[in-house]
């Protein structure tokens, strides 16, 4: 008992210190939602290593009062440059109007969080913090509540038709100590469709939340190549609520990064909806990458797919925590989950916790998790045909990642992602 | 073309000796066959020549056109002109058959200091060679050997051989698992490649493949050694009497 009290006290103290470094008084859009989020946060406290949900990933750098220094990789080429899109640029979490396209797109309303307070846009006040609050059960996600309470910027995007081109949120980092808290709200109205690209380095340490509500028949495609930097401390949450007949597809590419945790919380509230969350990550050395996914089926005949692939070398660590919860009555659910790691040496490790919790009797759910090395037989076969060992290895690694990349519907975007991975693999072939 | 001298090989991980002094000399343009009971070391010989890991050469040498093969990486041996049609072709999920072939062709060209083949020329060449082996476009799109039948896998090996145009071709039980028609296709594929500058080492259990691919020399391998060498008639003798007589004779 004393132990538990001590733990609770530690959490409260850590939270007080963390909140001390934030400018909550600045307020902003949706003051009531922010206040409620702060109350949620205060009741749960910040996570510690003893929390089951943080068993494999140490939350210390996110708990710290300030960000650890991290320099951006200046050399990274911009991605998706050939695609016609509306590009919105954030530098260290601050919107850069001069570098951005006009936030205008047929069938889409785009507003900045920092400017929404002055306007009367009701749709976003109903969404802001709502899915995050719902996503706190059954597992608390304190940093998401912190985000709702303290976000300084973000995009409020409402889609009413088929967006003629993608919206591209392009992040950039200039400061080595930036610590942005961004909160995006996306609402895809009935029958509407949007492709959302999210690219680049958000900051030295970042806390990014996206709440996405997709109404009946709506479609949301989300492709997120997270920028390369070695020191970044990145925490993201996606909260998606899906009505009937919707489609939600989210793919994340991660290369490098001292600590990344990408959480996705998906909830099916309408029948016949489809959600695919996928991730491919490659890490070399000081790299810790955590994918934490929670899918709740609370409707009939929905299909969820989780496909996560990690390539790890030189002591890199990969984590996967994935859960499919099928509530009573969610009949004909089709849930699939695969998490796999390819360990290129003995120093790297993969920690996986796949979970199924099913309360309906007529469902198909499967999960699998594997961890393995390069297939030596296949490697020799390629070499025996004249392919150099390192090239053969890269080919096999790309083959391993293919199932995750296949989750991107747009062929040209998928190809660019594939090329990024290939470039990275070539650069890291020697060591 | 290929000269193997006193080759001794053991397993790397355990003290098991598999090849106990193999001597073999194949001239340019010749076709040699190796027959022998299961477990006599035929596949091991082909693997060791192509550079597979897990084996340790304790003695001997293997020269391809005067160059020591045993010191080279597997890919260098391939670039030098060696090709092994595997007894058990390997499945590679996620790598398309076409990508695999083009990567291989270009890798060898690069190693020899030649230009990469253009996408158009490559396609034309593959189509022509695949057609002769009755390999359809759909099979080329599939991942390497994944979901291929036994016969398809073997034909795919011959397609690779035809595309890579090696000087020294080793065929390890390419006939096993083939029906009569497939055997004919494969043999025709091999015969089309016969050339004064190209040699073959055909490993097989059965005379019937040698009806199609006529060998110049036949060797019998037993317990890690070549125990008898003769002309095509030796294969007929094996077919009729089995190995027992020959083995009894040499002991
Ligand atoms: N990697 C290996 N591990 C264990 N035993 C092996 C290995 N490779 C070959 N052998 C053994 O060596 C002997 C020769 O095998 P192999 O070369 O496949 O013969 P063949 O092809 O003539 O049937 C067999 O006894 C086989 O079990
Ligand atoms: Mg064999």
XYZ file of C-alpha atoms and ligand atoms in Angstrom:
710
model
C 0.000 0.000 0.000
C 2.752 2.419 1.023
C 4.471 1.450 -2.192
C 1.424 2.392 -4.248
C 1.087 5.701 -2.430
C 4.702 6.471 -3.049
C 4.253 5.685 -6.739
C 1.208 7.942 -6.946
C 3.082 10.742 -5.197
C 5.987 10.390 -7.629
C 3.613 10.698 -10.527
C 1.964 13.785 -9.098
C 5.325 15.411 -8.478
C 6.524 14.589 -11.983
C 3.346 16.028 -13.423
C 3.645 19.238 -11.415
C 7.179 19.716 -12.724
C 6.135 18.963 -16.303
C 3.151 21.326 -16.156
C 5.369 23.987 -14.648
C 7.271 24.218 -17.898
C 4.110 24.745 -19.969
C 2.285 27.969 -20.650
C -1.246 26.791 -19.938
C -2.457 30.278 -19.107
C -2.200 31.125 -22.791
C -5.383 29.117 -23.209
C -6.516 28.907 -26.802
C -9.161 27.145 -28.775
C -11.739 25.085 -26.885
C -10.999 26.255 -23.329
C -13.531 23.871 -21.770
C -12.005 20.843 -23.500
C -8.561 21.953 -22.368
C -9.688 22.335 -18.792
C -11.290 18.898 -18.827
C -8.126 17.399 -20.306
C -6.024 18.953 -17.560
C -8.328 17.434 -14.958
C -8.001 14.029 -16.683
C -4.264 14.380 -16.701
C -4.124 15.346 -13.049
C -6.147 12.322 -12.081
C -3.922 9.902 -13.992
C -0.494 11.515 -13.532
C 2.449 10.958 -15.826
C 3.440 7.377 -16.686
C 6.342 5.574 -15.093
C 8.310 2.444 -15.947
C 6.071 0.482 -13.606
C 3.024 1.168 -15.738
C 2.250 -1.924 -17.789
C 1.685 0.212 -20.887
C 5.207 1.638 -20.586
C 6.974 -1.556 -19.715
C 9.069 -1.669 -22.887
C 9.541 2.057 -23.421
C 10.899 4.420 -20.810
C 8.716 7.555 -20.703
C 11.433 9.584 -18.921
C 12.342 11.798 -21.887
C 8.683 12.702 -22.351
C 8.260 13.311 -18.638
C 11.305 15.578 -18.517
C 10.612 19.274 -18.052
C 12.405 20.180 -21.253
C 13.481 18.502 -24.468
C 16.909 16.936 -24.867
C 18.923 18.590 -27.590
C 18.522 17.107 -31.024
C 19.842 18.361 -34.322
C 17.862 17.849 -37.509
C 19.461 16.022 -40.424
C 19.923 18.821 -42.904
C 20.586 16.542 -45.836
C 17.141 14.995 -46.120
C 15.565 15.482 -49.542
C 11.956 16.645 -49.557
C 9.552 13.815 -50.315
C 6.387 13.696 -52.455
C 7.568 16.728 -54.451
C 6.001 15.520 -57.706
C 2.559 15.274 -56.195
C 0.190 18.211 -56.633
C -0.955 19.063 -53.109
C -1.725 21.778 -50.600
C 1.391 22.096 -48.514
C 1.211 23.543 -45.015
C 4.525 24.074 -43.285
C 5.243 23.979 -39.572
C 8.700 24.974 -38.364
C 9.361 23.734 -34.839
C 5.621 23.567 -34.380
C 4.948 27.111 -35.603
C 2.941 27.596 -38.763
C 5.003 29.202 -41.522
C 2.523 31.000 -43.778
C 5.189 32.285 -46.136
C 6.523 28.796 -46.846
C 3.046 27.306 -47.157
C 0.490 27.132 -49.915
C -2.762 29.017 -49.396
C -4.832 26.828 -47.079
C -7.554 26.478 -49.674
C -8.928 23.350 -51.269
C -12.276 22.604 -52.897
C -14.564 20.684 -50.549
C -12.267 21.247 -47.574
C -12.198 23.823 -44.768
C -8.775 24.395 -43.283
C -8.242 26.494 -40.164
C -5.304 26.926 -37.845
C -5.926 26.025 -34.242
C -4.345 29.302 -33.151
C -6.814 31.263 -35.265
C -9.890 29.202 -34.631
C -10.538 30.774 -31.274
C -11.588 33.944 -32.989
C -13.916 32.158 -35.381
C -17.129 30.368 -34.812
C -16.358 26.888 -36.079
C -18.513 24.598 -34.079
C -17.574 21.349 -35.702
C -14.071 21.437 -34.251
C -15.124 22.448 -30.760
C -17.233 19.299 -30.668
C -14.284 17.153 -31.771
C -11.303 18.713 -29.994
C -10.367 16.447 -27.077
C -13.415 14.220 -27.525
C -11.775 11.201 -29.148
C -8.727 11.644 -26.950
C -10.972 11.549 -23.856
C -12.751 8.445 -25.161
C -9.381 6.836 -25.898
C -8.313 7.090 -22.244
C -10.235 3.915 -21.497
C -9.367 1.204 -20.827
C -5.733 2.353 -20.969
C -4.720 5.833 -19.818
C -2.711 7.916 -22.286
C -1.541 10.841 -20.144
C 0.564 12.523 -22.849
C -2.447 12.750 -25.132
C -4.422 14.503 -22.382
C -1.450 16.773 -21.835
C -1.508 17.542 -25.534
C -5.200 18.477 -25.514
C -4.614 20.711 -22.507
C -1.528 22.459 -23.838
C -1.456 22.301 -27.667
C -0.298 25.581 -29.152
C -1.033 24.884 -32.793
C -2.561 22.418 -35.196
C -4.875 22.135 -38.145
C -8.632 21.851 -38.081
C -9.619 20.189 -41.325
C -13.184 19.488 -42.339
C -13.768 17.576 -45.546
C -17.166 17.784 -47.184
C -16.408 16.479 -50.671
C -13.759 14.470 -52.449
C -10.623 16.548 -51.981
C -9.086 17.005 -55.441
C -5.570 16.759 -54.064
C -3.847 15.756 -50.840
C -3.192 18.036 -47.912
C 0.439 17.872 -46.949
C 1.522 18.789 -43.448
C 5.224 19.412 -43.844
C 7.235 19.672 -40.643
C 10.632 21.222 -40.316
C 13.017 21.657 -37.448
C 15.367 24.606 -37.014
C 15.887 24.735 -33.277
C 17.800 21.945 -31.526
C 15.648 22.292 -28.403
C 12.163 22.807 -29.850
C 9.376 21.081 -27.962
C 6.166 21.494 -29.969
C 2.744 20.274 -28.925
C 0.490 20.054 -31.959
C -3.110 18.932 -32.094
C -4.880 18.278 -35.398
C -8.591 17.604 -35.821
C -9.793 16.001 -39.038
C -13.434 15.516 -39.793
C -14.389 13.657 -42.929
C -18.092 14.179 -43.507
C -20.417 11.587 -45.053
C -19.138 10.334 -48.393
C -16.164 12.695 -48.396
C -12.552 11.675 -49.006
C -9.130 13.035 -48.159
C -5.511 12.002 -48.465
C -3.386 13.492 -45.726
C 0.391 13.468 -45.956
C 2.439 14.206 -42.864
C 6.182 14.446 -43.377
C 9.377 15.681 -41.803
C 10.810 16.330 -38.370
C 8.391 17.975 -35.988
C 10.969 19.176 -33.457
C 13.639 18.027 -30.999
C 10.946 16.590 -28.773
C 7.390 16.515 -30.008
C 3.939 15.586 -28.840
C 1.558 15.297 -31.780
C -2.089 14.300 -31.575
C -4.461 13.752 -34.449
C -8.147 13.197 -33.841
C -9.917 11.893 -36.912
C -13.612 11.380 -37.171
C -14.873 9.750 -40.351
C -18.603 9.890 -40.990
C -20.628 7.340 -42.950
C -19.047 6.362 -46.270
C -16.087 8.695 -45.760
C -12.479 7.810 -46.561
C -9.272 8.998 -45.008
C -5.840 8.015 -46.283
C -2.938 8.973 -44.078
C 0.688 8.560 -45.118
C 3.344 9.653 -42.704
C 7.066 9.387 -43.447
C 8.481 10.698 -40.191
C 11.621 12.731 -40.781
C 15.083 11.404 -40.146
C 17.034 12.677 -37.181
C 19.041 10.746 -34.659
C 18.180 12.578 -31.470
C 14.453 13.140 -31.911
C 12.071 12.253 -29.136
C 8.749 11.814 -30.803
C 5.404 10.844 -29.359
C 2.332 10.700 -31.565
C -1.255 9.650 -31.051
C -3.880 9.028 -33.679
C -7.432 8.723 -32.412
C -9.815 7.602 -35.130
C -13.543 7.052 -34.811
C -15.135 5.359 -37.768
C -18.795 5.378 -38.734
C -20.430 2.833 -41.058
C -18.926 2.053 -44.450
C -15.842 4.118 -43.835
C -12.265 3.496 -44.806
C -9.268 4.602 -42.794
C -5.748 3.744 -43.853
C -2.712 4.996 -42.060
C 0.893 4.167 -42.917
C 3.942 5.400 -41.038
C 7.566 5.198 -42.071
C 10.221 5.728 -39.410
C 13.942 5.916 -39.978
C 16.327 6.713 -37.146
C 15.383 8.468 -33.917
C 16.488 8.012 -30.353
C 12.935 7.460 -29.167
C 9.689 7.265 -31.098
C 6.349 6.057 -29.874
C 3.449 6.063 -32.301
C 0.104 5.242 -30.733
C -3.024 4.575 -32.730
C -6.413 4.215 -31.120
C -9.078 3.112 -33.549
C -12.728 2.720 -32.744
C -15.371 1.264 -35.024
C -18.753 2.729 -34.164
C -20.546 1.923 -37.437
C -20.922 -1.351 -39.344
C -18.972 -2.443 -42.441
C -16.017 -0.156 -41.937
C -12.371 -0.862 -42.739
C -9.278 0.351 -40.908
C -5.690 -0.518 -41.744
C -2.799 0.760 -39.667
C 0.666 -0.079 -40.884
C 4.203 0.864 -40.086
C 7.653 0.176 -41.432
C 10.676 1.192 -39.468
C 14.409 0.831 -39.804
C 16.835 1.606 -37.013
C 20.571 1.428 -36.614
C 22.225 1.924 -33.242
C 20.650 4.307 -30.718
C 17.113 3.701 -31.866
C 14.051 2.808 -29.876
C 10.796 2.546 -31.766
C 7.452 1.696 -30.252
C 4.189 1.078 -32.087
C 1.263 0.871 -29.744
C -2.117 0.168 -31.301
C -5.547 -0.368 -29.811
C -8.442 -1.288 -32.070
C -11.950 -1.497 -30.657
C -14.637 -3.242 -32.675
C -18.008 -2.020 -31.483
C -19.958 -2.622 -34.704
C -20.636 -5.492 -37.067
C -18.677 -6.716 -40.087
C -15.760 -4.360 -39.693
C -12.271 -5.221 -40.870
C -9.145 -4.132 -39.074
C -5.573 -4.829 -40.124
C -2.395 -4.021 -38.274
C 0.835 -4.616 -40.194
C 4.079 -3.596 -38.515
C 7.576 -4.399 -39.726
C 10.818 -3.420 -38.072
C 14.382 -3.780 -39.289
C 16.863 -3.445 -36.460
C 20.648 -3.410 -36.242
C 23.505 -2.423 -33.961
C 21.512 -2.579 -30.760
C 18.328 -0.950 -32.020
C 15.167 -1.784 -30.092
C 11.703 -2.298 -31.524
C 8.495 -2.508 -29.529
C 5.026 -3.513 -30.612
C 1.972 -3.460 -28.390
C -1.133 -4.210 -30.351
C -4.586 -5.064 -29.190
C -7.804 -6.000 -30.874
C -10.835 -5.661 -28.616
C -14.039 -7.102 -30.007
C -17.034 -6.037 -27.971
C -20.117 -8.174 -27.466
C -22.312 -7.849 -30.509
C -19.503 -6.932 -32.903
C -20.290 -10.009 -34.984
C -18.480 -10.906 -38.214
C -15.485 -8.885 -37.148
C -12.398 -9.577 -39.226
C -9.333 -8.603 -37.240
C -5.786 -9.221 -38.372
C -2.579 -8.252 -36.724
C 0.996 -9.015 -37.676
C 4.162 -7.637 -36.162
C 7.516 -8.792 -37.388
C 11.068 -7.809 -36.875
C 14.155 -8.567 -38.861
C 17.188 -8.493 -36.594
C 20.332 -7.885 -38.593
C 22.588 -8.784 -35.657
C 22.496 -10.303 -32.193
C 22.580 -6.957 -30.377
C 19.189 -5.756 -31.532
C 15.924 -6.727 -29.928
C 12.233 -6.808 -30.552
C 9.671 -6.785 -27.767
C 6.127 -7.595 -28.743
C 2.880 -7.855 -26.889
C 0.073 -8.859 -29.212
C -3.337 -9.147 -27.576
C -6.812 -10.268 -28.528
C -9.838 -9.748 -26.305
C -13.029 -11.039 -27.827
C -16.592 -10.941 -26.500
C -18.458 -11.851 -29.694
C -18.727 -15.436 -30.921
C -18.847 -15.078 -34.693
C -15.545 -13.405 -35.535
C -12.299 -14.120 -37.344
C -9.304 -12.699 -35.541
C -5.682 -13.621 -35.919
C -2.419 -12.284 -34.716
C 1.162 -13.244 -35.241
C 4.470 -11.909 -34.114
C 7.854 -13.060 -35.318
C 11.427 -12.088 -34.885
C 14.122 -13.446 -37.130
C 17.350 -12.998 -38.994
C 18.012 -12.732 -42.725
C 17.267 -16.001 -44.502
C 20.764 -17.352 -45.216
C 19.515 -19.784 -47.842
C 17.838 -17.015 -49.825
C 20.931 -14.877 -49.411
C 23.148 -17.608 -50.853
C 20.712 -18.215 -53.693
C 20.935 -14.541 -54.703
C 24.712 -14.520 -54.342
C 25.020 -17.655 -56.450
C 23.317 -15.680 -59.224
C 25.974 -13.000 -58.986
C 24.254 -10.514 -56.690
C 26.672 -8.940 -54.223
C 26.010 -9.925 -50.637
C 25.140 -6.425 -49.407
C 22.810 -5.812 -52.356
C 21.199 -9.190 -51.828
C 20.676 -8.337 -48.187
C 18.992 -5.048 -49.064
C 16.738 -6.837 -51.523
C 15.680 -9.295 -48.828
C 15.095 -6.524 -46.300
C 12.888 -4.659 -48.769
C 11.009 -7.883 -49.412
C 10.452 -8.163 -45.677
C 9.061 -4.617 -45.526
C 6.878 -5.043 -48.610
C 3.732 -6.169 -46.789
C 3.640 -2.941 -44.774
C 4.361 -0.701 -47.758
C 1.629 -2.521 -49.691
C -0.839 -0.863 -47.317
C -0.329 2.429 -49.161
C -2.953 2.537 -51.901
C -1.418 5.264 -54.031
C 1.258 3.554 -56.153
C 3.436 6.602 -56.674
C 3.473 7.441 -52.964
C 4.232 3.798 -52.149
C 7.115 3.833 -54.614
C 8.604 6.952 -53.022
C 8.377 5.370 -49.601
C 10.044 2.240 -50.958
C 12.852 4.316 -52.468
C 13.396 6.092 -49.151
C 13.801 2.761 -47.423
C 16.118 1.512 -50.137
C 18.326 4.613 -49.888
C 18.508 4.208 -46.146
C 19.383 0.531 -46.449
C 22.131 1.287 -48.980
C 23.586 3.934 -46.685
C 23.581 1.477 -43.801
C 24.847 -1.542 -45.735
C 28.423 -1.492 -44.556
C 28.242 -1.436 -40.778
C 37.338 -25.486 -68.036
C 36.964 -26.930 -64.535
C 39.649 -28.850 -62.714
C 39.041 -30.250 -59.250
C 41.996 -31.767 -57.461
C 41.968 -33.905 -54.341
C 39.051 -31.999 -52.812
C 38.386 -32.784 -49.153
C 35.415 -31.191 -47.424
C 33.989 -31.502 -43.941
C 31.066 -29.834 -42.228
C 32.082 -26.629 -40.487
C 30.023 -27.287 -37.365
C 30.819 -30.941 -36.808
C 33.548 -33.426 -37.514
C 31.807 -35.049 -40.414
C 33.891 -35.524 -43.550
C 31.769 -35.567 -46.712
C 34.142 -35.271 -49.664
C 37.219 -37.458 -49.353
C 39.426 -36.518 -52.262
C 37.460 -35.688 -55.409
C 39.359 -35.408 -58.694
C 37.552 -34.226 -61.785
C 38.572 -32.515 -64.994
C 36.046 -31.145 -67.443
C 37.241 -29.793 -70.769
C 35.739 -26.911 -72.666
C 32.462 -27.806 -74.375
C 32.197 -31.158 -72.605
C 29.218 -32.621 -70.803
C 30.007 -34.747 -67.774
C 27.499 -36.625 -65.661
C 27.852 -37.632 -62.029
C 25.719 -40.464 -60.764
C 25.774 -42.052 -57.369
C 23.683 -43.229 -54.463
C 21.908 -40.786 -52.158
C 24.198 -39.219 -49.616
C 27.363 -39.834 -51.611
C 28.218 -36.102 -51.637
C 27.010 -34.915 -55.058
C 25.078 -31.893 -53.802
C 27.853 -31.060 -51.375
C 30.291 -30.940 -54.283
C 28.032 -28.543 -56.190
C 27.505 -26.341 -53.115
C 31.184 -26.188 -52.270
C 32.001 -25.215 -55.853
C 29.461 -22.393 -55.744
C 30.542 -21.165 -52.317
C 27.779 -22.057 -49.893
C 28.640 -21.568 -46.215
C 28.705 -24.319 -43.624
C 31.422 -26.382 -45.298
C 35.144 -26.378 -44.720
C 37.612 -27.283 -47.445
C 40.455 -29.068 -45.681
C 42.467 -29.952 -48.760
C 42.482 -29.587 -52.518
C 41.558 -27.043 -55.129
C 38.985 -26.218 -57.792
C 40.073 -24.080 -60.723
C 37.764 -22.489 -63.250
C 39.784 -21.621 -66.351
C 42.927 -21.511 -64.258
C 41.476 -19.366 -61.451
C 40.977 -20.757 -57.949
C 37.251 -20.760 -57.205
C 37.490 -21.736 -53.574
C 38.927 -18.369 -52.515
C 36.094 -16.358 -54.052
C 32.776 -15.062 -52.732
C 29.789 -16.859 -54.278
C 28.880 -13.788 -56.353
C 32.411 -13.600 -57.768
C 32.233 -17.249 -58.798
C 28.987 -16.507 -60.610
C 30.557 -13.540 -62.358
C 33.487 -15.763 -63.322
C 31.002 -17.978 -65.164
C 29.871 -20.648 -62.709
C 26.195 -21.534 -62.404
C 24.412 -24.015 -60.186
C 20.881 -25.144 -60.959
C 19.760 -26.029 -57.422
C 18.362 -29.405 -56.471
C 15.949 -27.472 -54.259
C 15.419 -23.995 -55.743
C 14.870 -21.405 -53.011
C 11.630 -19.498 -52.481
C 12.046 -15.766 -51.876
C 8.768 -14.162 -50.809
C 8.530 -10.462 -51.610
C 11.077 -10.478 -54.448
C 9.513 -10.629 -57.909
C 10.936 -13.198 -60.310
C 11.508 -10.533 -62.948
C 13.275 -8.168 -60.527
C 15.391 -11.057 -59.344
C 16.477 -11.961 -62.875
C 17.272 -8.405 -63.894
C 19.210 -7.784 -60.689
C 21.238 -10.936 -61.345
C 21.935 -10.172 -65.000
C 23.021 -6.615 -64.237
C 25.081 -7.618 -61.218
C 27.119 -9.993 -63.356
C 27.496 -7.435 -66.115
C 28.690 -4.881 -63.589
C 31.190 -7.340 -62.114
C 32.604 -7.902 -65.602
C 32.781 -4.170 -66.271
C 29.947 -4.260 -68.812
C 27.028 -1.851 -69.177
C 23.638 -2.630 -67.651
C 21.148 -4.152 -70.047
C 18.393 -1.744 -71.054
C 14.905 -2.463 -69.711
C 13.621 -3.017 -73.253
C 16.360 -5.427 -74.308
C 16.013 -7.310 -71.063
C 12.274 -7.762 -71.486
C 12.677 -8.961 -75.045
C 15.320 -11.459 -74.040
C 13.355 -12.805 -71.072
C 10.196 -13.207 -73.122
C 12.012 -15.157 -75.795
C 13.791 -17.489 -73.371
C 10.769 -17.917 -71.104
C 8.594 -18.842 -74.058
C 10.912 -21.665 -75.054
C 10.606 -23.060 -71.524
C 6.836 -22.510 -71.451
C 7.122 -20.047 -68.579
C 4.260 -17.575 -68.810
C 4.193 -13.872 -67.934
C 2.165 -14.554 -64.800
C 4.930 -16.785 -63.447
C 7.453 -14.022 -64.052
C 5.423 -11.619 -61.931
C 5.199 -13.933 -58.957
C 7.773 -13.872 -56.160
C 10.779 -16.081 -56.876
C 9.697 -19.747 -56.769
C 6.851 -19.005 -54.344
C 3.909 -21.251 -55.116
C 5.733 -22.782 -58.098
C 5.259 -26.492 -58.719
C 8.356 -28.710 -58.669
C 8.543 -28.623 -62.449
C 8.084 -24.846 -62.601
C 10.930 -24.361 -60.164
C 13.270 -26.462 -62.282
C 12.283 -24.673 -65.489
C 12.877 -21.387 -63.691
C 16.412 -22.544 -62.889
C 17.054 -23.241 -66.561
C 15.635 -19.819 -67.474
C 18.129 -18.197 -65.121
C 20.897 -20.231 -66.687
C 19.825 -19.189 -70.168
C 19.736 -15.516 -69.172
C 23.071 -15.547 -67.353
C 24.933 -17.521 -70.049
C 27.490 -19.095 -67.710
C 30.554 -21.022 -68.919
C 30.334 -23.825 -66.399
C 26.859 -25.111 -65.618
C 26.191 -27.520 -62.784
C 22.764 -29.137 -62.763
C 21.933 -30.828 -59.476
C 19.168 -33.391 -60.014
C 17.322 -31.064 -62.310
C 15.322 -34.069 -63.510
C 13.919 -35.035 -60.118
C 10.241 -34.242 -59.834
C 9.819 -33.713 -63.579
C 7.322 -35.544 -65.735
C 8.293 -36.690 -69.243
C 7.160 -33.487 -70.975
C 8.882 -31.192 -68.489
C 12.020 -33.287 -68.745
C 11.981 -32.777 -72.513
C 11.534 -29.007 -72.131
C 14.367 -28.767 -69.658
C 16.658 -30.930 -71.768
C 15.937 -28.864 -74.851
C 16.731 -25.748 -72.822
C 20.049 -27.250 -71.810
C 20.893 -28.571 -75.263
C 20.203 -25.147 -76.777
C 22.980 -23.812 -74.582
C 25.513 -26.457 -75.547
C 28.455 -24.741 -77.081
C 32.157 -25.258 -77.601
C 32.847 -22.640 -74.934
C 30.436 -23.988 -72.349
C 30.682 -27.066 -70.166
C 28.133 -28.977 -68.123
C 28.220 -31.109 -65.009
C 24.931 -32.982 -64.788
C 24.159 -34.652 -61.485
C 21.432 -37.251 -61.741
C 20.148 -40.531 -60.432
C 18.665 -41.679 -63.655
C 19.765 -42.665 -67.085
C 16.614 -41.131 -68.588
C 17.884 -37.521 -68.373
C 21.063 -38.661 -70.088
C 18.968 -39.940 -72.987
C 18.138 -36.295 -73.657
C 21.333 -34.612 -72.571
C 24.033 -36.850 -73.999
C 27.130 -36.881 -71.783
C 30.684 -37.271 -73.007
C 31.881 -38.694 -69.726
C 30.060 -40.403 -66.841
C 31.408 -40.559 -63.270
C 30.161 -42.612 -60.389
C 30.437 -41.062 -56.965
C 30.292 -43.028 -53.749
C 31.138 -42.072 -50.191
C 32.736 -38.750 -51.120
C 34.892 -39.987 -53.991
C 34.648 -40.523 -57.720
C 35.013 -44.273 -57.858
C 34.595 -44.950 -61.537
C 34.725 -42.979 -64.776
C 33.639 -44.080 -68.206
C 31.609 -43.233 -71.289
C 27.814 -43.050 -71.691
C 27.651 -46.837 -71.403
C 28.442 -46.537 -67.708
C 25.096 -44.814 -67.142
C 23.324 -47.674 -68.904
C 25.121 -50.144 -66.708
C 23.882 -48.321 -63.604
C 20.381 -48.234 -64.998
C 20.380 -51.981 -65.552
C 22.295 -53.278 -62.547
C 22.151 -50.506 -59.961
C 25.205 -49.324 -58.049
C 25.863 -52.509 -56.128
C 27.983 -54.223 -58.783
C 30.076 -51.168 -59.508
C 30.647 -50.468 -55.830
C 31.544 -54.093 -55.139
C 34.012 -53.968 -58.005
C 35.888 -50.888 -56.722
C 36.135 -51.890 -53.076
N 24.710 -29.086 -44.111
C 24.749 -30.382 -43.779
N 24.505 -30.763 -42.508
C 24.537 -32.053 -42.160
N 24.806 -33.044 -42.998
C 25.050 -32.741 -44.288
C 25.023 -31.395 -44.738
N 25.288 -31.380 -46.061
C 25.495 -32.672 -46.401
N 25.350 -33.491 -45.336
C 25.537 -34.947 -45.325
O 26.544 -35.249 -46.233
C 26.246 -36.396 -46.993
C 26.212 -36.076 -48.470
O 25.059 -35.307 -48.775
P 24.743 -34.758 -50.217
O 25.909 -34.018 -50.713
O 23.460 -34.025 -50.150
O 24.572 -36.099 -51.038
P 23.852 -36.406 -52.417
O 23.568 -35.102 -53.075
O 24.842 -37.201 -53.133
O 22.630 -37.151 -52.098
C 24.925 -36.912 -46.464
O 25.201 -37.879 -45.469
C 24.305 -35.703 -45.838
O 23.438 -36.042 -44.814
Mg 21.733 -34.204 -53.752
